[in-house]
GROMACS .gro file of N, CA and C in nm:
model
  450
    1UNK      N    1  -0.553   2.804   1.421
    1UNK     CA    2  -0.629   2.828   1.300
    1UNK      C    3  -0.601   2.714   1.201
    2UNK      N    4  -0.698   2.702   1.174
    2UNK     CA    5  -0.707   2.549   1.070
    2UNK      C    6  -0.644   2.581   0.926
    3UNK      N    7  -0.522   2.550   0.872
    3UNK     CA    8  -0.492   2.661   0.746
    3UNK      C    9  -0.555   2.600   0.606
    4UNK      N   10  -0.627   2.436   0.579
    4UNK     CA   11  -0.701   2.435   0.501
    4UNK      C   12  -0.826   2.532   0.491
    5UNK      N   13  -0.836   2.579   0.574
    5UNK     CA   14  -0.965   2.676   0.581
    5UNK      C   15  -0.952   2.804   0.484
    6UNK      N   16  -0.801   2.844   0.502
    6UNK     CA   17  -0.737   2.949   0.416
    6UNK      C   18  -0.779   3.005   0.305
    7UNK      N   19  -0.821   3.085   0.232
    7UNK     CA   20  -0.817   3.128   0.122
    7UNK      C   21  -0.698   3.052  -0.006
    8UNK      N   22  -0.740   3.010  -0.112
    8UNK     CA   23  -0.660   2.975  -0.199
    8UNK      C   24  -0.560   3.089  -0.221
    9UNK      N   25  -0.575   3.176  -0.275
    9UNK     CA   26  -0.520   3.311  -0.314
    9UNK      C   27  -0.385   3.317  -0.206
   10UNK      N   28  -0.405   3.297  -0.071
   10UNK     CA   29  -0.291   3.329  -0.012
   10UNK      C   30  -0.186   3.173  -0.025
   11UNK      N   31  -0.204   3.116  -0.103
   11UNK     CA   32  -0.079   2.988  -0.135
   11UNK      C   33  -0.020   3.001  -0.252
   12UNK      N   34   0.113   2.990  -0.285
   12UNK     CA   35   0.192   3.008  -0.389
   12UNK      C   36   0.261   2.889  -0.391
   13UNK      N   37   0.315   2.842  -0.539
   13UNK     CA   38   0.371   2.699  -0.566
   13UNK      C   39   0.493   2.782  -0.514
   14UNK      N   40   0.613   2.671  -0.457
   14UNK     CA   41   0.720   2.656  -0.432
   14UNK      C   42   0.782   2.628  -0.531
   15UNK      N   43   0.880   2.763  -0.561
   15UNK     CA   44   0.969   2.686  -0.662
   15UNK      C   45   1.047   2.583  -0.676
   16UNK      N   46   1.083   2.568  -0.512
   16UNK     CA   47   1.206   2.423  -0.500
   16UNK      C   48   1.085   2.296  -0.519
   17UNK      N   49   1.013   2.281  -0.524
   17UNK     CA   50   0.919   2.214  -0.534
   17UNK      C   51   0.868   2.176  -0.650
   18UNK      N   52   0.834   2.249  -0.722
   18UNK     CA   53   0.892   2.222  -0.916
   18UNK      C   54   0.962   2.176  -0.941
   19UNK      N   55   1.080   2.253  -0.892
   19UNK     CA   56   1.207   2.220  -0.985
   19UNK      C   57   1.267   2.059  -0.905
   20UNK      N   58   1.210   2.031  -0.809
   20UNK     CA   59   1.259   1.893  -0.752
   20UNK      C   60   1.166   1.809  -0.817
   21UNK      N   61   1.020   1.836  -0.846
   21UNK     CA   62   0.960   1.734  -0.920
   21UNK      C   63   0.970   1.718  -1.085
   22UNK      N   64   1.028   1.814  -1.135
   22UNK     CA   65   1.080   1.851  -1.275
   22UNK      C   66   1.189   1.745  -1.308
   23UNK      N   67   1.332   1.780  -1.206
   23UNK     CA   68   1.422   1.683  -1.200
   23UNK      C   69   1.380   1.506  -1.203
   24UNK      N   70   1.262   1.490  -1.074
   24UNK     CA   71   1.240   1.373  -1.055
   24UNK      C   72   1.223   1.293  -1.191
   25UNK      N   73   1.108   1.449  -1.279
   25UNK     CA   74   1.059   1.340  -1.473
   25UNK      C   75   1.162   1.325  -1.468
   26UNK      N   76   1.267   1.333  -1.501
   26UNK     CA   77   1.399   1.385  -1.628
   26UNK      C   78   1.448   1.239  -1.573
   27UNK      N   79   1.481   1.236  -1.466
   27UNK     CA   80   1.524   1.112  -1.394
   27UNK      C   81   1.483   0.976  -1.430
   28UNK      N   82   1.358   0.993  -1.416
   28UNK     CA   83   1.220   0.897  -1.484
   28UNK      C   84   1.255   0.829  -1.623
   29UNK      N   85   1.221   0.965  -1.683
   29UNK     CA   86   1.287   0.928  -1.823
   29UNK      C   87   1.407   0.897  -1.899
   30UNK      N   88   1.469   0.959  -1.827
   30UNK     CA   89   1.610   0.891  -1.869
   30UNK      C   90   1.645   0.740  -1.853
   31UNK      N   91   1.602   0.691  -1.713
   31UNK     CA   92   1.599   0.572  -1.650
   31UNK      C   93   1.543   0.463  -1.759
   32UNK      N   94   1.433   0.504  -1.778
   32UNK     CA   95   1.313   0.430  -1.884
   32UNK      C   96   1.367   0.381  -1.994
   33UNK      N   97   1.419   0.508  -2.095
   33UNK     CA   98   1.493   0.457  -2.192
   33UNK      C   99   1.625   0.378  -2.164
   34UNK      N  100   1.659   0.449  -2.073
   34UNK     CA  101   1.800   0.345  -2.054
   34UNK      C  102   1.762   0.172  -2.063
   35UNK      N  103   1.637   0.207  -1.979
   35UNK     CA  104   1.611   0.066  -2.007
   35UNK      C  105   1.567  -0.018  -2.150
   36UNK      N  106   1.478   0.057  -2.210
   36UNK     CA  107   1.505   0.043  -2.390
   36UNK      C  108   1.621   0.007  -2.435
   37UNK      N  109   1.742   0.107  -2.390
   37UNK     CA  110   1.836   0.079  -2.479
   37UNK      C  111   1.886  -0.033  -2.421
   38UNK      N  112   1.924  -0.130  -2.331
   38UNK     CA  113   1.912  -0.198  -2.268
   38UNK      C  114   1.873  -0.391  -2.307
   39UNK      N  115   1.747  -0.379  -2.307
   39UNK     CA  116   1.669  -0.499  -2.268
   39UNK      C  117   1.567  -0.494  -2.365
   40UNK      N  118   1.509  -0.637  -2.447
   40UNK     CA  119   1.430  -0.672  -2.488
   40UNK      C  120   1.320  -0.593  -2.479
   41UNK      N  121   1.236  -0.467  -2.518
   41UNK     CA  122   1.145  -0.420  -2.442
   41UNK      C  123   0.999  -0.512  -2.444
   42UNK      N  124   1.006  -0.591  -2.525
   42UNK     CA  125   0.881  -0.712  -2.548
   42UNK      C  126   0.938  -0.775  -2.398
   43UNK      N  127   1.002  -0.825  -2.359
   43UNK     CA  128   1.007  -0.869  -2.227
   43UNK      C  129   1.056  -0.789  -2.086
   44UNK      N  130   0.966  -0.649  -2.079
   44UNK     CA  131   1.063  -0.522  -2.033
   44UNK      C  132   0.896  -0.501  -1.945
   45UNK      N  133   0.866  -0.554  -1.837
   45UNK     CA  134   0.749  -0.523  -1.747
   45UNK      C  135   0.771  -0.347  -1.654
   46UNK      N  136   0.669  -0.296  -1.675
   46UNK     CA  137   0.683  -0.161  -1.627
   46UNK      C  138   0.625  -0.181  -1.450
   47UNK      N  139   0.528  -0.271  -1.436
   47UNK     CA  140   0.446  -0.265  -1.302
   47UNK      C  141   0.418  -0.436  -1.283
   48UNK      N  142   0.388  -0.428  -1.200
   48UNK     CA  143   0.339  -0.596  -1.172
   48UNK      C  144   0.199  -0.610  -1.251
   49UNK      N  145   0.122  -0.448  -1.285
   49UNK     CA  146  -0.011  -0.490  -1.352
   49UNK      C  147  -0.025  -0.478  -1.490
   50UNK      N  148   0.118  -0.498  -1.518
   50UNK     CA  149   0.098  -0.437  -1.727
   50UNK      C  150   0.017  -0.572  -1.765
   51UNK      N  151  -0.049  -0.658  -1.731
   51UNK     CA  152  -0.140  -0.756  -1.848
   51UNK      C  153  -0.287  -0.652  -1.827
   52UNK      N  154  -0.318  -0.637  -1.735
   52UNK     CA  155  -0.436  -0.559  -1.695
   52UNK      C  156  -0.454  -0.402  -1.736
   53UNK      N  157  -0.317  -0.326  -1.697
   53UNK     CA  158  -0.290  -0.192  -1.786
   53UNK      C  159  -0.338  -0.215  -1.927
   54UNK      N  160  -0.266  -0.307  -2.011
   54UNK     CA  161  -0.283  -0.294  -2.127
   54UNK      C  162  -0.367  -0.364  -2.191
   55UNK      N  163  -0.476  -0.445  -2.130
   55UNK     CA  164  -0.583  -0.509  -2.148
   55UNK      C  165  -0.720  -0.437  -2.153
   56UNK      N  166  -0.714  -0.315  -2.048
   56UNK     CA  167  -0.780  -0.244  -2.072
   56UNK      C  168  -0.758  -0.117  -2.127
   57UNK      N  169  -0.649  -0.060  -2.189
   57UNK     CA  170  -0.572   0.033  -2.245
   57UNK      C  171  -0.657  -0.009  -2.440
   58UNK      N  172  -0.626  -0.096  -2.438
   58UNK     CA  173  -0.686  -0.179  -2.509
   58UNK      C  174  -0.844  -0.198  -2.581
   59UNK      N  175  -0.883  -0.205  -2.507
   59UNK     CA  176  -1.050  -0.245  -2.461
   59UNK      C  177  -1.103  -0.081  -2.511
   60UNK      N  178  -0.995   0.017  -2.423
   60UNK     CA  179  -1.088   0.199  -2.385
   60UNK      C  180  -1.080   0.253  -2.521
   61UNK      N  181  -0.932   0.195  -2.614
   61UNK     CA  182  -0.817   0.270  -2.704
   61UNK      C  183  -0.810   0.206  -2.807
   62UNK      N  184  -0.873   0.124  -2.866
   62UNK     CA  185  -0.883   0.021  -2.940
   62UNK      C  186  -0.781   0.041  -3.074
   63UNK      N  187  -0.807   0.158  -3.144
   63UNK     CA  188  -0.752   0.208  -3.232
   63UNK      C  189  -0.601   0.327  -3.188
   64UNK      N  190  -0.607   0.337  -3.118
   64UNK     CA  191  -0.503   0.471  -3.063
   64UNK      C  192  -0.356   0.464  -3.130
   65UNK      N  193  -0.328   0.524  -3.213
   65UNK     CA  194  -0.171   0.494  -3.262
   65UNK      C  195  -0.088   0.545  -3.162
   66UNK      N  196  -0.016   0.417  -3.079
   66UNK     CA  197   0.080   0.408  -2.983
   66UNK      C  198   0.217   0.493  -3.025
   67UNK      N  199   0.221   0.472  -3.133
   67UNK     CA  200   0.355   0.501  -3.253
   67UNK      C  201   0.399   0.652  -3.256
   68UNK      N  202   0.287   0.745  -3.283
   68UNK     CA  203   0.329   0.850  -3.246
   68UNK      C  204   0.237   0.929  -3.149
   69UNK      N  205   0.244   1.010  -3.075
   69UNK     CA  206   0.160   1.047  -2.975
   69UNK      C  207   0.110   1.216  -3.020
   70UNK      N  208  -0.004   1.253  -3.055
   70UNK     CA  209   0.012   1.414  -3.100
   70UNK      C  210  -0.074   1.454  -2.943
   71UNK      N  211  -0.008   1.554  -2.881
   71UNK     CA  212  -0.011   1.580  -2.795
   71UNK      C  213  -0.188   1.686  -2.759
   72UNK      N  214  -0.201   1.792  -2.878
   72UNK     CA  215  -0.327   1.837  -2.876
   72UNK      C  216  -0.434   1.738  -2.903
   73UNK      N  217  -0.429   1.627  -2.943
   73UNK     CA  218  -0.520   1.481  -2.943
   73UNK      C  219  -0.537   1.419  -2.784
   74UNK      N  220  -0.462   1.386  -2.744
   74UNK     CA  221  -0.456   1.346  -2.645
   74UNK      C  222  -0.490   1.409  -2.523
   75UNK      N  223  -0.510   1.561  -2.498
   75UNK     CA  224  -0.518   1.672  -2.384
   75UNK      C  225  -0.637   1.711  -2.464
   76UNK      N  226  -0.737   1.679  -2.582
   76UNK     CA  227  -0.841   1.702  -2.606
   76UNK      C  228  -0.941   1.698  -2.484
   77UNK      N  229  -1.043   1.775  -2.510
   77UNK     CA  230  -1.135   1.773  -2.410
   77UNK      C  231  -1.222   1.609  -2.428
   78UNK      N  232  -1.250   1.599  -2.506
   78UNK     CA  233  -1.340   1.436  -2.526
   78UNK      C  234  -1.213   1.303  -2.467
   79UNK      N  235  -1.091   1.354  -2.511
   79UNK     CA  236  -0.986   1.277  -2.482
   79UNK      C  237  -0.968   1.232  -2.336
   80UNK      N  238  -0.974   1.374  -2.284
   80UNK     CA  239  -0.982   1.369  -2.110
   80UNK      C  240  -1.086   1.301  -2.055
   81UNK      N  241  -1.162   1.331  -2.079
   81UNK     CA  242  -1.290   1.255  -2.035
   81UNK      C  243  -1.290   1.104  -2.062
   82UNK      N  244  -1.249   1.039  -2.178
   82UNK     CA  245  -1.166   0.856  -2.195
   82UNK      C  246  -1.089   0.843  -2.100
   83UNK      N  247  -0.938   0.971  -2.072
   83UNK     CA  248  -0.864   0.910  -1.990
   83UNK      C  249  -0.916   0.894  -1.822
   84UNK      N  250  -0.972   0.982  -1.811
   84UNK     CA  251  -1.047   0.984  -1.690
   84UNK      C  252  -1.097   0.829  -1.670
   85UNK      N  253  -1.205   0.795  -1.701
   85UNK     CA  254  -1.304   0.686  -1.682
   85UNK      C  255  -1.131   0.585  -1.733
   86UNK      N  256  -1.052   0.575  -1.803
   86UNK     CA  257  -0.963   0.461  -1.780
   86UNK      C  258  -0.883   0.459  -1.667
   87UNK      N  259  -0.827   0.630  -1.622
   87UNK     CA  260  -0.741   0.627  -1.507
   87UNK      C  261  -0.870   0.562  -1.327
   88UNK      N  262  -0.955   0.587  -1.350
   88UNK     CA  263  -0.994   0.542  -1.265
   88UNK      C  264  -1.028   0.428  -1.195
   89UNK      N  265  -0.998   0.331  -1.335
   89UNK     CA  266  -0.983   0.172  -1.274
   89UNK      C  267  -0.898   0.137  -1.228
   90UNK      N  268  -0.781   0.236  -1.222
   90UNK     CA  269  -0.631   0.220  -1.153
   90UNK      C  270  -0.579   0.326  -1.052
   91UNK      N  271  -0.679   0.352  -0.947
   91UNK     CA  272  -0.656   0.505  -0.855
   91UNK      C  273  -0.641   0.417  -0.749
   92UNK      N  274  -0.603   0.275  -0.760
   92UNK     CA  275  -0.514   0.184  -0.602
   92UNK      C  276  -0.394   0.172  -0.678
   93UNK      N  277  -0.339   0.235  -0.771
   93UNK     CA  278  -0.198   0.203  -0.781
   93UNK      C  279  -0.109   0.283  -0.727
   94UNK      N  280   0.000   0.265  -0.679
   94UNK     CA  281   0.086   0.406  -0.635
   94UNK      C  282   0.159   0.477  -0.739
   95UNK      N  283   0.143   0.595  -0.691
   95UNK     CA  284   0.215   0.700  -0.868
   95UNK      C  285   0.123   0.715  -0.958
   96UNK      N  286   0.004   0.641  -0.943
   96UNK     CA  287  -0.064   0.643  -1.105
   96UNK      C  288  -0.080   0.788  -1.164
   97UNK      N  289  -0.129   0.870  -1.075
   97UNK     CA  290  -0.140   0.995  -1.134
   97UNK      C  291  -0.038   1.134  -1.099
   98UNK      N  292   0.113   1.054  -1.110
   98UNK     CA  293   0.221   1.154  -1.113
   98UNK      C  294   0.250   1.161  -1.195
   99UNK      N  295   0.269   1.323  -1.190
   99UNK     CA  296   0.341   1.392  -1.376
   99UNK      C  297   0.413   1.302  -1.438
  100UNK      N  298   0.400   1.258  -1.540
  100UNK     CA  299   0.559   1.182  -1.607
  100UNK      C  300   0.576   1.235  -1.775
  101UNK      N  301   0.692   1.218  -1.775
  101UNK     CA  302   0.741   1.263  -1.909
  101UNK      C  303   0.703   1.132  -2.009
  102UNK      N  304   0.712   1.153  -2.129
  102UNK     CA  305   0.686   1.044  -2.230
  102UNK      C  306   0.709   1.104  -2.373
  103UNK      N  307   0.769   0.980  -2.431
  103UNK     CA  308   0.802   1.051  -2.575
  103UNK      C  309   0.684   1.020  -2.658
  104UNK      N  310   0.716   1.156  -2.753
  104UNK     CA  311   0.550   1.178  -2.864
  104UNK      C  312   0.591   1.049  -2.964
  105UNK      N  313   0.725   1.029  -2.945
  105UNK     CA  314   0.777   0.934  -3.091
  105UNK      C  315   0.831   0.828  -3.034
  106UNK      N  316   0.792   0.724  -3.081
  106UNK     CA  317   0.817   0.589  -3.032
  106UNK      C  318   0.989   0.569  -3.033
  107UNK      N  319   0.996   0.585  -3.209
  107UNK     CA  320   1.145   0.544  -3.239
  107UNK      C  321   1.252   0.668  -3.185
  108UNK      N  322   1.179   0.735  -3.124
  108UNK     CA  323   1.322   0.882  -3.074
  108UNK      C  324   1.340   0.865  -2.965
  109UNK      N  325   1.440   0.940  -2.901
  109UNK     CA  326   1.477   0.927  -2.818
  109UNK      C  327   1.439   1.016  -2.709
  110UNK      N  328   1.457   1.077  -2.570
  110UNK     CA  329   1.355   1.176  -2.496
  110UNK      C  330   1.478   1.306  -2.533
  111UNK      N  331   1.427   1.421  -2.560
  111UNK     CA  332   1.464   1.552  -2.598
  111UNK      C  333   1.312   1.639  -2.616
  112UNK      N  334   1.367   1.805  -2.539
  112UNK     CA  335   1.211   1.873  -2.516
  112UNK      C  336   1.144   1.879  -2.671
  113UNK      N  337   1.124   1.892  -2.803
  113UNK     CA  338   1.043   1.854  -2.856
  113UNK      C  339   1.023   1.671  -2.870
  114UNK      N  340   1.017   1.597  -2.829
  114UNK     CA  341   1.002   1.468  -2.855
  114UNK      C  342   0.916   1.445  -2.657
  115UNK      N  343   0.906   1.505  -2.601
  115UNK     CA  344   0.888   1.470  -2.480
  115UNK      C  345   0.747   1.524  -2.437
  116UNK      N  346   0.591   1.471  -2.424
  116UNK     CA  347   0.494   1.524  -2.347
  116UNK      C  348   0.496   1.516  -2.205
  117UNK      N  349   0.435   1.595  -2.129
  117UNK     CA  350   0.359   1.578  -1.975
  117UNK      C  351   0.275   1.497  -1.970
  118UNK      N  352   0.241   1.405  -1.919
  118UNK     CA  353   0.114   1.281  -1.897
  118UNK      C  354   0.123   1.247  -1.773
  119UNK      N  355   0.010   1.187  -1.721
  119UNK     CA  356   0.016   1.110  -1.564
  119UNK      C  357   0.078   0.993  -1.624
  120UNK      N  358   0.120   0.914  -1.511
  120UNK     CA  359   0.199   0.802  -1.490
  120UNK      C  360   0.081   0.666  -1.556
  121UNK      N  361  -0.034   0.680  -1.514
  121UNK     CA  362  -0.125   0.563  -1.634
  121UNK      C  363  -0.097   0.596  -1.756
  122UNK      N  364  -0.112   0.703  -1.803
  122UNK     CA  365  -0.124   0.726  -1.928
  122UNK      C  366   0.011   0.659  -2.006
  123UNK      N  367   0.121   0.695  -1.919
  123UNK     CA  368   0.304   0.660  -1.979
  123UNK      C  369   0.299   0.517  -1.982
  124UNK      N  370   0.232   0.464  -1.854
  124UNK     CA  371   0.231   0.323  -1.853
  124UNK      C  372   0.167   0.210  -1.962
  125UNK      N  373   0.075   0.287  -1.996
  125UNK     CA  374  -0.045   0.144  -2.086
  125UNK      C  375  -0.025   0.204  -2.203
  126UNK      N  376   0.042   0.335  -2.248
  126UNK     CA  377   0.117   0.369  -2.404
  126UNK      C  378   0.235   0.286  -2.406
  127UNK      N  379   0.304   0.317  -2.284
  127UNK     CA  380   0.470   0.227  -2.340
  127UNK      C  381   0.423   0.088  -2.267
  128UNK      N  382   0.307   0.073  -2.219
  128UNK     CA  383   0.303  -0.095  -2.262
  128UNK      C  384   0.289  -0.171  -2.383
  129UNK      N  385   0.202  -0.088  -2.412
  129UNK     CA  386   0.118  -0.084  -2.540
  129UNK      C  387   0.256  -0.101  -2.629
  130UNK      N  388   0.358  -0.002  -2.680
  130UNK     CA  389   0.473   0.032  -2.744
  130UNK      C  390   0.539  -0.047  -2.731
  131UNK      N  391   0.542  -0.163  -2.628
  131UNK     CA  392   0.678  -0.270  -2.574
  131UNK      C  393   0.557  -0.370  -2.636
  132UNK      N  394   0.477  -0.412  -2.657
  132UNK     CA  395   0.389  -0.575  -2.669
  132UNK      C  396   0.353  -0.537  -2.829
  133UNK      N  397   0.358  -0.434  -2.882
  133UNK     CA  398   0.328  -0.437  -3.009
  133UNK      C  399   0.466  -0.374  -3.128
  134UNK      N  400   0.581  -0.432  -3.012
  134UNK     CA  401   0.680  -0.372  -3.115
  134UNK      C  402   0.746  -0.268  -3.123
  135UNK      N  403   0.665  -0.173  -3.136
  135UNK     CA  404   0.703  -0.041  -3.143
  135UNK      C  405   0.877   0.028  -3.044
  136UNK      N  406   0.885  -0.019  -2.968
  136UNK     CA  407   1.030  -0.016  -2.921
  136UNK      C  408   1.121  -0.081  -2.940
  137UNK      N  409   1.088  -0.204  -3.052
  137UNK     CA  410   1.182  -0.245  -3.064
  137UNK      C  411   1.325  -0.179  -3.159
  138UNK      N  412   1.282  -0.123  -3.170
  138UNK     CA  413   1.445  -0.046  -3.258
  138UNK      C  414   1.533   0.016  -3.215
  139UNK      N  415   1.458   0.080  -3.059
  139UNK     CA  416   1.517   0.180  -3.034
  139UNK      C  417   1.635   0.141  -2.917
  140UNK      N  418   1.668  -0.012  -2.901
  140UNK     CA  419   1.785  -0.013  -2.873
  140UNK      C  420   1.906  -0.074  -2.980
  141UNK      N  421   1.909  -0.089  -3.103
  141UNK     CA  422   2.023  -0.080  -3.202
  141UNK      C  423   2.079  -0.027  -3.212
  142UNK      N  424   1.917   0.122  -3.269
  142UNK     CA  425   1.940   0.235  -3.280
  142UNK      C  426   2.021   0.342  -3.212
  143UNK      N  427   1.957   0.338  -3.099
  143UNK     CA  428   2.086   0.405  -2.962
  143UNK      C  429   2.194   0.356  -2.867
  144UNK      N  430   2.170   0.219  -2.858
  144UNK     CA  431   2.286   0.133  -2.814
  144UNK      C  432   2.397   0.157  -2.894
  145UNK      N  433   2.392   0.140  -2.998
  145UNK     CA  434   2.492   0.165  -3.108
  145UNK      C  435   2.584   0.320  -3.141
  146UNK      N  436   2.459   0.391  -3.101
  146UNK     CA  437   2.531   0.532  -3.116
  146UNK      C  438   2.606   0.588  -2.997
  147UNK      N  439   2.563   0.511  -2.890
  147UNK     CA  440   2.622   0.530  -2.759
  147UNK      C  441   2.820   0.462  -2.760
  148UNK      N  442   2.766   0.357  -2.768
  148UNK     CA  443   2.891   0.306  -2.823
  148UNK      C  444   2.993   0.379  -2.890
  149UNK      N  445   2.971   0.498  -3.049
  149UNK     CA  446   3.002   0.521  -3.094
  149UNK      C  447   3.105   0.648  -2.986
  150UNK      N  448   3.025   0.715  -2.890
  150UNK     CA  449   3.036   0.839  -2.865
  150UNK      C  450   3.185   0.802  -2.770
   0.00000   0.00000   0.00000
């Protein structure tokens, strides 16, 4: 028996299966900033295609404040429909459209209010966007420093 044929109704998400791709964000993100706190993020490449990510991130988003992210803006219905037609100039990348975490606030750090759900384009051509226009740059003084402290 062919089990795509199946009824939807008889499939249930796996919890180990969440909770392993849940872990994977957290991982993600932690990694990310580490790298913020880290390294120059003006010279901090996310993919081999960030001139093109954010060229057309750019082009779709012209105005979009990178700076802070409000999350019911962005999961708007008109919103989806932009990200759509942008994610689709990038559906040969690998990962492009895996869950990823991302902070709503440029200058904070990742913690669950400061943290949205987004696909992996979306994280990419915002925190490109956030690394070529500045916007990260503080946030390794800022937390390098407090790390230090601890």
């Amino acid at each position: 028996m062919d089990v795509l044929n199946r009824p939807a109704e008889e499939f249930v998400n796996d919890g180990m299966v969440e909770e392993l791709w849940a872990m994977k964000a957290v991982d993600h993100a932690e990694v990310h900033f580490n790298l913020l706190c880290s390294v120059d993020p003006r010279q901090l490449r996310l993919t081999p295609y960030d001139d093109e990510i954010y060229e057309e991130f750019r082009r779709q988003f012209p105005t979009m404040n990178v700076a802070s992210i409000n999350e019911n803006e962005l999961k708007s219905s008109e919103e989806k429909e932009r990200w759509r037609a942008y994610m689709e100039k990038f559906n040969r990348l690998e990962d492009y459209s895996y869950g990823t975490l991302m902070r709503a606030k440029a200058t904070e750090e990742f913690r669950p209010d400061n943290a949205i759900l987004v696909v992996r384009i979306q994280f990419w051509a915002i925190e490109i966007a956030r690394n070529r226009e500045g916007l990260n740059d503080g946030i390794r003084k800022k937390f390098r420093s407090r790390s230090k402290e601890e």
